[in-house]
Coordinates of C-alpha atoms and ligand atoms in Angstrom, one line a residue:
X27 CA -17.7 21.1 -33.0
X28 CA -15.0 23.4 -31.6
X29 CA -11.7 23.6 -29.8
X30 CA -11.6 24.6 -26.2
X31 CA -9.2 27.3 -27.3
X32 CA -11.8 28.7 -29.7
X33 CA -14.5 28.7 -26.9
X34 CA -12.0 30.7 -24.7
X35 CA -11.2 33.1 -27.5
X36 CA -15.0 33.5 -28.3
X37 CA -15.7 34.3 -24.6
X38 CA -13.6 37.6 -25.1
X39 CA -12.2 37.8 -21.6
X40 CA -15.4 36.5 -20.0
X41 CA -14.9 33.7 -17.6
X42 CA -16.3 30.2 -18.9
X43 CA -18.0 27.7 -16.7
X44 CA -16.8 24.2 -17.3
X45 CA -17.1 20.7 -15.7
X46 CA -15.4 17.4 -15.3
X47 CA -17.3 14.2 -15.0
X48 CA -16.4 10.7 -14.3
X49 CA -17.8 7.7 -15.8
X50 CA -20.3 5.7 -13.7
X51 CA -18.8 2.9 -11.6
X52 CA -19.8 -0.5 -13.4
X53 CA -22.9 -2.0 -12.0
X54 CA -23.6 0.9 -9.5
X55 CA -25.1 3.6 -11.7
X56 CA -26.5 4.1 -15.2
X57 CA -25.8 6.5 -18.0
X58 CA -29.3 7.8 -17.6
X59 CA -28.4 8.8 -14.1
X60 CA -25.3 10.5 -15.3
X61 CA -27.2 12.4 -17.8
X62 CA -29.8 13.5 -15.2
X63 CA -26.8 14.9 -13.1
X64 CA -25.3 16.8 -16.0
X65 CA -28.7 18.4 -17.0
X66 CA -29.0 21.1 -14.3
X67 CA -25.6 22.2 -15.0
X68 CA -26.5 23.1 -18.6
X69 CA -28.2 26.3 -17.1
X70 CA -24.7 27.7 -17.1
X71 CA -23.8 27.0 -20.6
X72 CA -20.6 25.0 -20.3
X73 CA -19.1 24.9 -23.8
X74 CA -17.1 21.8 -22.9
X75 CA -17.3 18.9 -20.6
X76 CA -14.3 16.7 -19.6
X77 CA -14.8 13.1 -19.2
X78 CA -12.1 11.3 -17.2
X79 CA -10.5 7.8 -18.3
X80 CA -10.1 5.1 -15.7
X81 CA -7.5 2.5 -16.6
X82 CA -7.4 -1.2 -15.7
X83 CA -6.7 -2.5 -12.4
X84 CA -5.9 -6.0 -11.0
X85 CA -8.0 -7.5 -8.3
X86 CA -8.2 -10.8 -6.7
X87 CA -11.6 -12.5 -7.4
X88 CA -13.4 -15.4 -5.5
X89 CA -14.2 -18.0 -8.1
X90 CA -17.2 -20.3 -8.3
X91 CA -14.9 -23.4 -7.8
X92 CA -13.8 -21.9 -4.5
X93 CA -10.5 -20.8 -5.8
X94 CA -9.1 -17.3 -6.2
X95 CA -8.0 -15.7 -9.5
X96 CA -6.3 -12.3 -10.5
X97 CA -8.4 -10.5 -13.0
X98 CA -7.9 -7.4 -14.9
X99 CA -11.0 -5.0 -14.8
X100 CA -12.0 -1.4 -15.4
X101 CA -14.4 -0.2 -12.8
X102 CA -15.3 2.9 -14.9
X103 CA -15.3 2.2 -18.4
X104 CA -17.3 4.2 -21.0
X105 CA -15.3 7.3 -21.4
X106 CA -15.7 7.4 -25.3
X107 CA -19.4 6.4 -25.2
X108 CA -20.2 9.1 -22.7
X109 CA -18.3 11.7 -25.0
X110 CA -20.5 10.7 -27.8
X111 CA -23.7 10.8 -25.8
X112 CA -22.7 14.3 -24.4
X113 CA -22.4 15.7 -28.0
X114 CA -25.7 14.3 -29.0
X115 CA -27.7 14.9 -26.0
X116 CA -26.4 18.5 -25.0
X117 CA -24.6 19.7 -28.2
X118 CA -21.5 20.5 -26.1
X119 CA -18.0 19.6 -26.9
X120 CA -16.6 16.8 -25.0
X121 CA -13.1 16.4 -23.8
X122 CA -12.2 12.7 -23.4
X123 CA -9.1 12.2 -21.3
X124 CA -6.5 10.1 -23.1
X125 CA -3.9 8.3 -21.0
X126 CA -0.4 6.7 -21.5
X127 CA -1.1 4.1 -19.1
X128 CA -2.4 0.8 -20.2
X129 CA -1.9 1.6 -23.8
X130 CA 0.5 0.7 -26.5
X131 CA 1.3 3.5 -29.0
X132 CA -0.8 1.7 -31.6
X133 CA -3.8 1.3 -29.1
X134 CA -3.4 5.2 -28.6
X135 CA -3.4 6.1 -32.3
X136 CA -6.5 3.7 -32.9
X137 CA -8.2 5.5 -30.1
X138 CA -7.4 8.8 -31.4
X139 CA -8.9 7.9 -34.9
X140 CA -12.1 6.7 -33.3
X141 CA -12.2 10.1 -31.5
X142 CA -11.5 12.1 -34.8
X143 CA -14.1 10.1 -36.7
X144 CA -16.6 10.7 -33.9
X145 CA -16.0 14.5 -34.6
X146 CA -14.2 15.2 -31.2
X147 CA -11.9 18.0 -31.5
X148 CA -10.3 18.1 -28.1
X149 CA -8.3 15.7 -25.8
X150 CA -6.8 16.0 -22.5
X151 CA -3.4 14.3 -22.8
X152 CA -2.4 12.6 -19.4
X153 CA 0.1 10.0 -18.2
X154 CA -2.7 8.7 -16.1
X155 CA -2.8 7.2 -12.4
X156 CA -0.7 4.2 -11.4
X157 CA -2.6 1.0 -12.0
X158 CA -3.8 -0.7 -8.7
X159 CA -2.4 -2.4 -6.6
X160 CA 1.0 -1.1 -7.9
X161 CA 2.8 1.8 -6.5
X162 CA 5.0 2.9 -9.4
X163 CA 3.8 4.0 -12.9
X164 CA 5.0 1.6 -15.5
X165 CA 4.2 2.1 -19.2
X166 CA 3.0 -0.7 -21.1
X167 CA 5.4 -2.4 -23.3
X168 CA 5.4 -0.1 -26.3
X169 CA 3.4 2.5 -24.6
X170 CA 4.3 6.2 -23.8
X171 CA 6.0 6.7 -20.5
X172 CA 5.3 10.6 -19.9
X173 CA 2.4 12.8 -21.1
X174 CA 5.0 14.7 -23.2
X175 CA 5.5 11.8 -25.4
X176 CA 1.8 11.2 -25.8
X177 CA 1.5 14.9 -26.7
X178 CA 4.2 14.6 -29.5
X179 CA 2.4 11.7 -30.8
X180 CA -1.0 13.6 -31.0
X181 CA 0.9 16.7 -32.4
X182 CA 2.3 14.5 -35.2
X183 CA -1.0 13.0 -36.0
X184 CA -2.2 16.5 -36.2
X185 CA 0.3 16.9 -39.1
X186 CA -0.7 13.7 -40.8
X187 CA 2.3 11.8 -39.4
X188 CA 1.0 8.4 -38.1
X189 CA 3.3 5.7 -36.4
X190 CA 3.7 3.8 -39.6
X191 CA 1.9 5.8 -42.4
X192 CA 1.6 9.3 -43.5
X193 CA -1.7 11.0 -44.6
X194 CA -1.6 11.2 -48.4
X195 CA -4.4 13.7 -48.4
X196 CA -5.3 16.8 -46.6
X197 CA -7.6 15.3 -43.9
X198 CA -6.2 14.3 -40.7
X199 CA -6.9 14.9 -37.1
X200 CA -6.6 18.3 -35.6
X201 CA -7.0 18.1 -31.9
X202 CA -6.8 20.9 -29.4
X203 CA -4.5 19.3 -26.7
X204 CA -4.9 20.0 -23.0
X205 CA -2.6 18.7 -20.4
X206 CA -2.3 18.7 -16.5
X207 CA -0.2 21.0 -14.2
X208 CA 0.2 21.1 -10.5
X209 CA 0.5 24.5 -8.8
X210 CA 1.7 22.6 -5.7
X211 CA 4.0 20.1 -7.5
X212 CA 3.2 16.7 -8.8
X213 CA 3.5 14.3 -6.1
X214 CA 6.3 12.2 -7.6
X215 CA 8.7 15.2 -8.5
X216 CA 11.6 15.8 -6.4
X217 CA 11.0 19.5 -6.5
X218 CA 8.7 22.2 -7.8
X219 CA 11.3 23.5 -10.3
X220 CA 12.0 19.8 -11.6
X221 CA 8.3 19.4 -12.2
X222 CA 8.1 22.8 -13.8
X223 CA 11.0 21.8 -16.3
X224 CA 8.7 18.8 -17.4
X225 CA 5.6 21.0 -17.7
X226 CA 7.6 23.2 -20.1
X227 CA 8.6 20.2 -22.2
X228 CA 4.8 19.3 -22.4
X229 CA 4.2 23.0 -23.5
X230 CA 6.9 22.8 -25.9
X231 CA 5.7 19.4 -27.4
X232 CA 2.5 21.1 -28.3
X233 CA 0.0 21.6 -25.5
X234 CA -2.8 24.2 -26.3
X235 CA -3.8 24.8 -22.8
X236 CA -3.5 23.6 -19.3
X237 CA -5.9 22.6 -16.6
X238 CA -4.6 22.7 -12.9
X239 CA -5.0 20.2 -10.2
X240 CA -7.4 21.3 -7.6
X241 CA -6.3 23.7 -5.0
X242 CA -8.0 25.6 -2.1
X243 CA -5.4 28.3 -1.7
X244 CA -5.8 30.8 -4.6
X245 CA -2.2 32.1 -3.8
X246 CA -0.8 28.7 -5.1
X247 CA -2.6 29.2 -8.5
X248 CA -1.8 32.9 -9.0
X249 CA 1.8 32.6 -8.2
X250 CA 2.1 29.5 -10.5
X251 CA 0.5 31.4 -13.4
X252 CA 3.0 34.3 -12.9
X253 CA 5.7 31.8 -12.8
X254 CA 4.5 30.4 -16.1
X255 CA 4.1 33.7 -17.7
X256 CA 7.7 34.8 -16.5
X257 CA 9.1 31.5 -18.1
X258 CA 7.4 31.9 -21.4
X259 CA 4.4 29.6 -21.0
X260 CA 1.6 31.8 -22.5
X261 CA -1.2 29.3 -23.2
X262 CA -4.4 29.5 -21.2
X263 CA -4.2 28.0 -17.7
X264 CA -7.6 26.9 -16.4
X265 CA -8.1 26.4 -12.6
X266 CA -9.5 23.3 -11.5
X267 CA -11.7 23.5 -8.5
X268 CA -13.5 21.1 -6.1
X269 CA -16.1 22.1 -3.7
X270 CA -15.4 20.5 -0.3
X271 CA -18.7 18.5 0.5
X272 CA -17.9 16.4 3.6
X273 CA -15.7 16.5 6.7
X274 CA -13.8 13.4 5.7
X275 CA -12.8 15.2 2.4
X276 CA -10.5 17.4 4.6
X277 CA -8.2 14.6 5.0
X278 CA -8.8 12.6 1.9
X279 CA -8.5 15.3 -0.7
X280 CA -4.9 16.2 0.3
X281 CA -4.0 12.5 0.6
X282 CA -5.2 11.8 -3.1
X283 CA -4.6 15.0 -4.8
X284 CA -1.6 16.5 -2.6
X285 CA -3.2 19.9 -2.2
X286 CA -2.7 22.1 0.8
X287 CA -5.8 22.8 3.1
X288 CA -5.6 26.3 4.4
X289 CA -5.8 26.6 8.1
X290 CA -9.1 28.7 8.0
X291 CA -11.1 26.2 5.8
X292 CA -9.7 23.3 7.9
X293 CA -10.5 24.9 11.3
X294 CA -14.0 26.1 10.0
X295 CA -14.8 22.4 8.6
X296 CA -13.5 20.8 11.8
X297 CA -15.7 22.9 13.9
X298 CA -18.9 22.2 11.8
X299 CA -21.5 20.1 13.5
X300 CA -22.1 17.8 10.7
X301 CA -21.7 17.1 7.0
X302 CA -24.4 19.6 6.0
X303 CA -22.8 22.4 7.7
X304 CA -19.3 21.4 6.3
X305 CA -20.9 21.5 2.9
X306 CA -22.1 25.0 3.5
X307 CA -18.7 26.1 4.6
X308 CA -17.3 24.3 1.3
X309 CA -19.5 26.1 -0.9
X310 CA -18.9 29.5 0.5
X311 CA -15.1 29.0 0.3
X312 CA -15.4 27.9 -3.1
X313 CA -17.7 31.0 -4.0
X314 CA -14.9 33.2 -2.5
X315 CA -12.2 31.4 -4.4
X316 CA -14.3 31.8 -7.7
X317 CA -14.7 35.5 -7.2
X318 CA -11.2 36.1 -6.7
X319 CA -10.2 34.0 -9.6
X320 CA -12.6 35.8 -11.9
X321 CA -11.2 39.2 -11.0
X322 CA -7.9 37.7 -11.7
X323 CA -8.9 37.2 -15.3
X324 CA -9.0 33.2 -15.4
X325 CA -10.2 32.0 -18.8
X326 CA -12.6 29.4 -17.1
X327 CA -13.6 28.0 -13.9
X328 CA -13.4 24.1 -14.1
X329 CA -15.2 22.0 -11.6
X330 CA -14.3 18.6 -10.5
X331 CA -17.9 17.5 -10.1
X332 CA -17.3 13.8 -9.5
X333 CA -20.6 13.6 -11.4
X334 CA -22.4 15.2 -8.4
X335 CA -23.9 18.5 -9.4
X336 CA -25.4 19.9 -6.2
X337 CA -22.4 21.8 -4.8
X338 CA -21.2 22.9 -8.2
X339 CA -24.6 24.3 -8.8
X340 CA -24.6 26.2 -5.5
X341 CA -21.3 27.8 -6.4
X342 CA -22.3 28.4 -10.1
X343 CA -25.6 30.2 -9.2
X344 CA -23.6 32.8 -7.2
X345 CA -20.8 33.4 -9.9
X346 CA -22.3 33.1 -13.5
Ligands
FAD28 P1 3.5 13.8 -16.7 O1 3.2 15.1 -17.1 O2 3.9 12.7 -17.7 O3 4.3 13.9 -15.3 C1 4.3 12.8 -14.5 C2 5.4 12.9 -13.5 O4 6.7 12.5 -14.3 C3 5.7 14.2 -12.9 O5 6.2 14.1 -11.6 C4 6.6 14.9 -13.8 O6 7.5 15.9 -13.2 C5 7.4 13.6 -14.2 N1 8.1 13.9 -15.6 C6 7.5 14.3 -16.7 N2 8.1 14.1 -17.7 C7 9.3 13.4 -17.4 C8 10.5 13.1 -18.0 N3 10.7 13.1 -19.2 N4 11.5 12.5 -17.2 C9 11.4 12.4 -15.8 N5 10.2 12.7 -15.1 C10 9.3 13.4 -16.0 N6 -5.7 10.5 -14.0 C11 -6.3 9.4 -14.7 O7 -5.9 8.3 -14.6 N7 -7.5 9.8 -15.6 C12 -7.9 10.9 -15.9 O8 -8.9 11.1 -16.5 C13 -7.1 12.1 -15.1 N8 -7.6 13.4 -15.4 C14 -6.9 14.4 -14.8 C15 -7.0 15.7 -15.1 C16 -6.4 16.8 -14.5 C17 -6.8 18.2 -14.9 C18 -5.4 16.5 -13.7 C19 -4.4 17.5 -13.0 C20 -4.8 15.0 -13.5 C21 -5.7 14.0 -14.0 N9 -5.3 12.7 -13.8 C22 -6.1 11.7 -14.2 C23 -4.3 12.5 -12.9 C24 -3.0 12.3 -13.6 O9 -2.9 11.3 -14.5 C25 -1.9 12.0 -12.6 O10 -1.6 13.1 -11.6 C26 -0.7 11.4 -13.2 O11 0.2 10.9 -11.9 C27 0.4 12.4 -13.8 O12 -0.1 12.7 -15.0 P2 0.6 13.9 -16.0 O13 -0.2 13.9 -17.2 O14 0.6 15.2 -15.2 O15 2.0 13.2 -16.1

């Protein structure tokens, strides 16, 4: 299969449609439903599909004997299986997200070999969210603390240098490596400049392309790209977009993703009579964002679909 950067090069300046999906929550939905949701989006020929990775969390469970026990669970397992299904069902390159969190370096290396043997050529290298119910990120003992360390590890594997072995023949992984960036700063960073310094570290470690956190104000993305170019970051910077679909998301999205809601969008959605009207405003807003970003020359428009295709489709129909 192909690398994300090859897809971008092959598009020769045309903007690509791409999507991110999340694995179904265990017990609530099936892979059949997920595939049904992806299917209509294939009309717009996404050359790659990102699949998020959800780490373990710790919950208190009622036990049959009446007691309570803390258990470790993963609510959305299946990232690798879904990637494999996407390749075979749609002949599209999957981009599994690979996290530092919850993994030792040995776990990471084993996972990356599985991906390589499956024929997967792209990975998104991330630190990962904080495991619930904690409020500080803590690497697993013997794991990577920051995405930059994970990127260095993958880059080493790309050169046949493993944790405890070296490739003795000319066949080793060759992943195209994506990473995250935050035009409005990562929430933990003390300042934009400090966060930017660490982004530069990730790029120097071997990132091939960047996908941004969602934003609703294009100015944030455009000034971020200009800053990157001025500071010598010349890899593709793909804007991540979310179509606002309910009134409640006005509050939830900034809380979860630390993105600014422009006053015009906020006022319009607050004035909407119901969620259907709010969704129409969200779609219209995103269409306008996409038109402007396309004119700016973005390599791809990457939609955080949360595995729901309807709003993404409504935007894509106007743009692609
Ligand atoms: P990093 O780049 O490691 O940065 C984390 C923080 O540490 C930042 O504040 C940074 O400034 C700081 N920092 C970096 N390096 C250093 C250093 N050397 N010393 C001190 N401070 C440093 N989460 C998931 O759990 N699963 C997913 O599938 C997932 N997909 C995502 C996809 C995209 C496109 C984006 C934008 C985010 C995604 N996330 C996902 C969320 C992401 O894991 C969180 O935002 C996480 O808090 C940070 O990840 P990162 O890779 O940006 O971390």
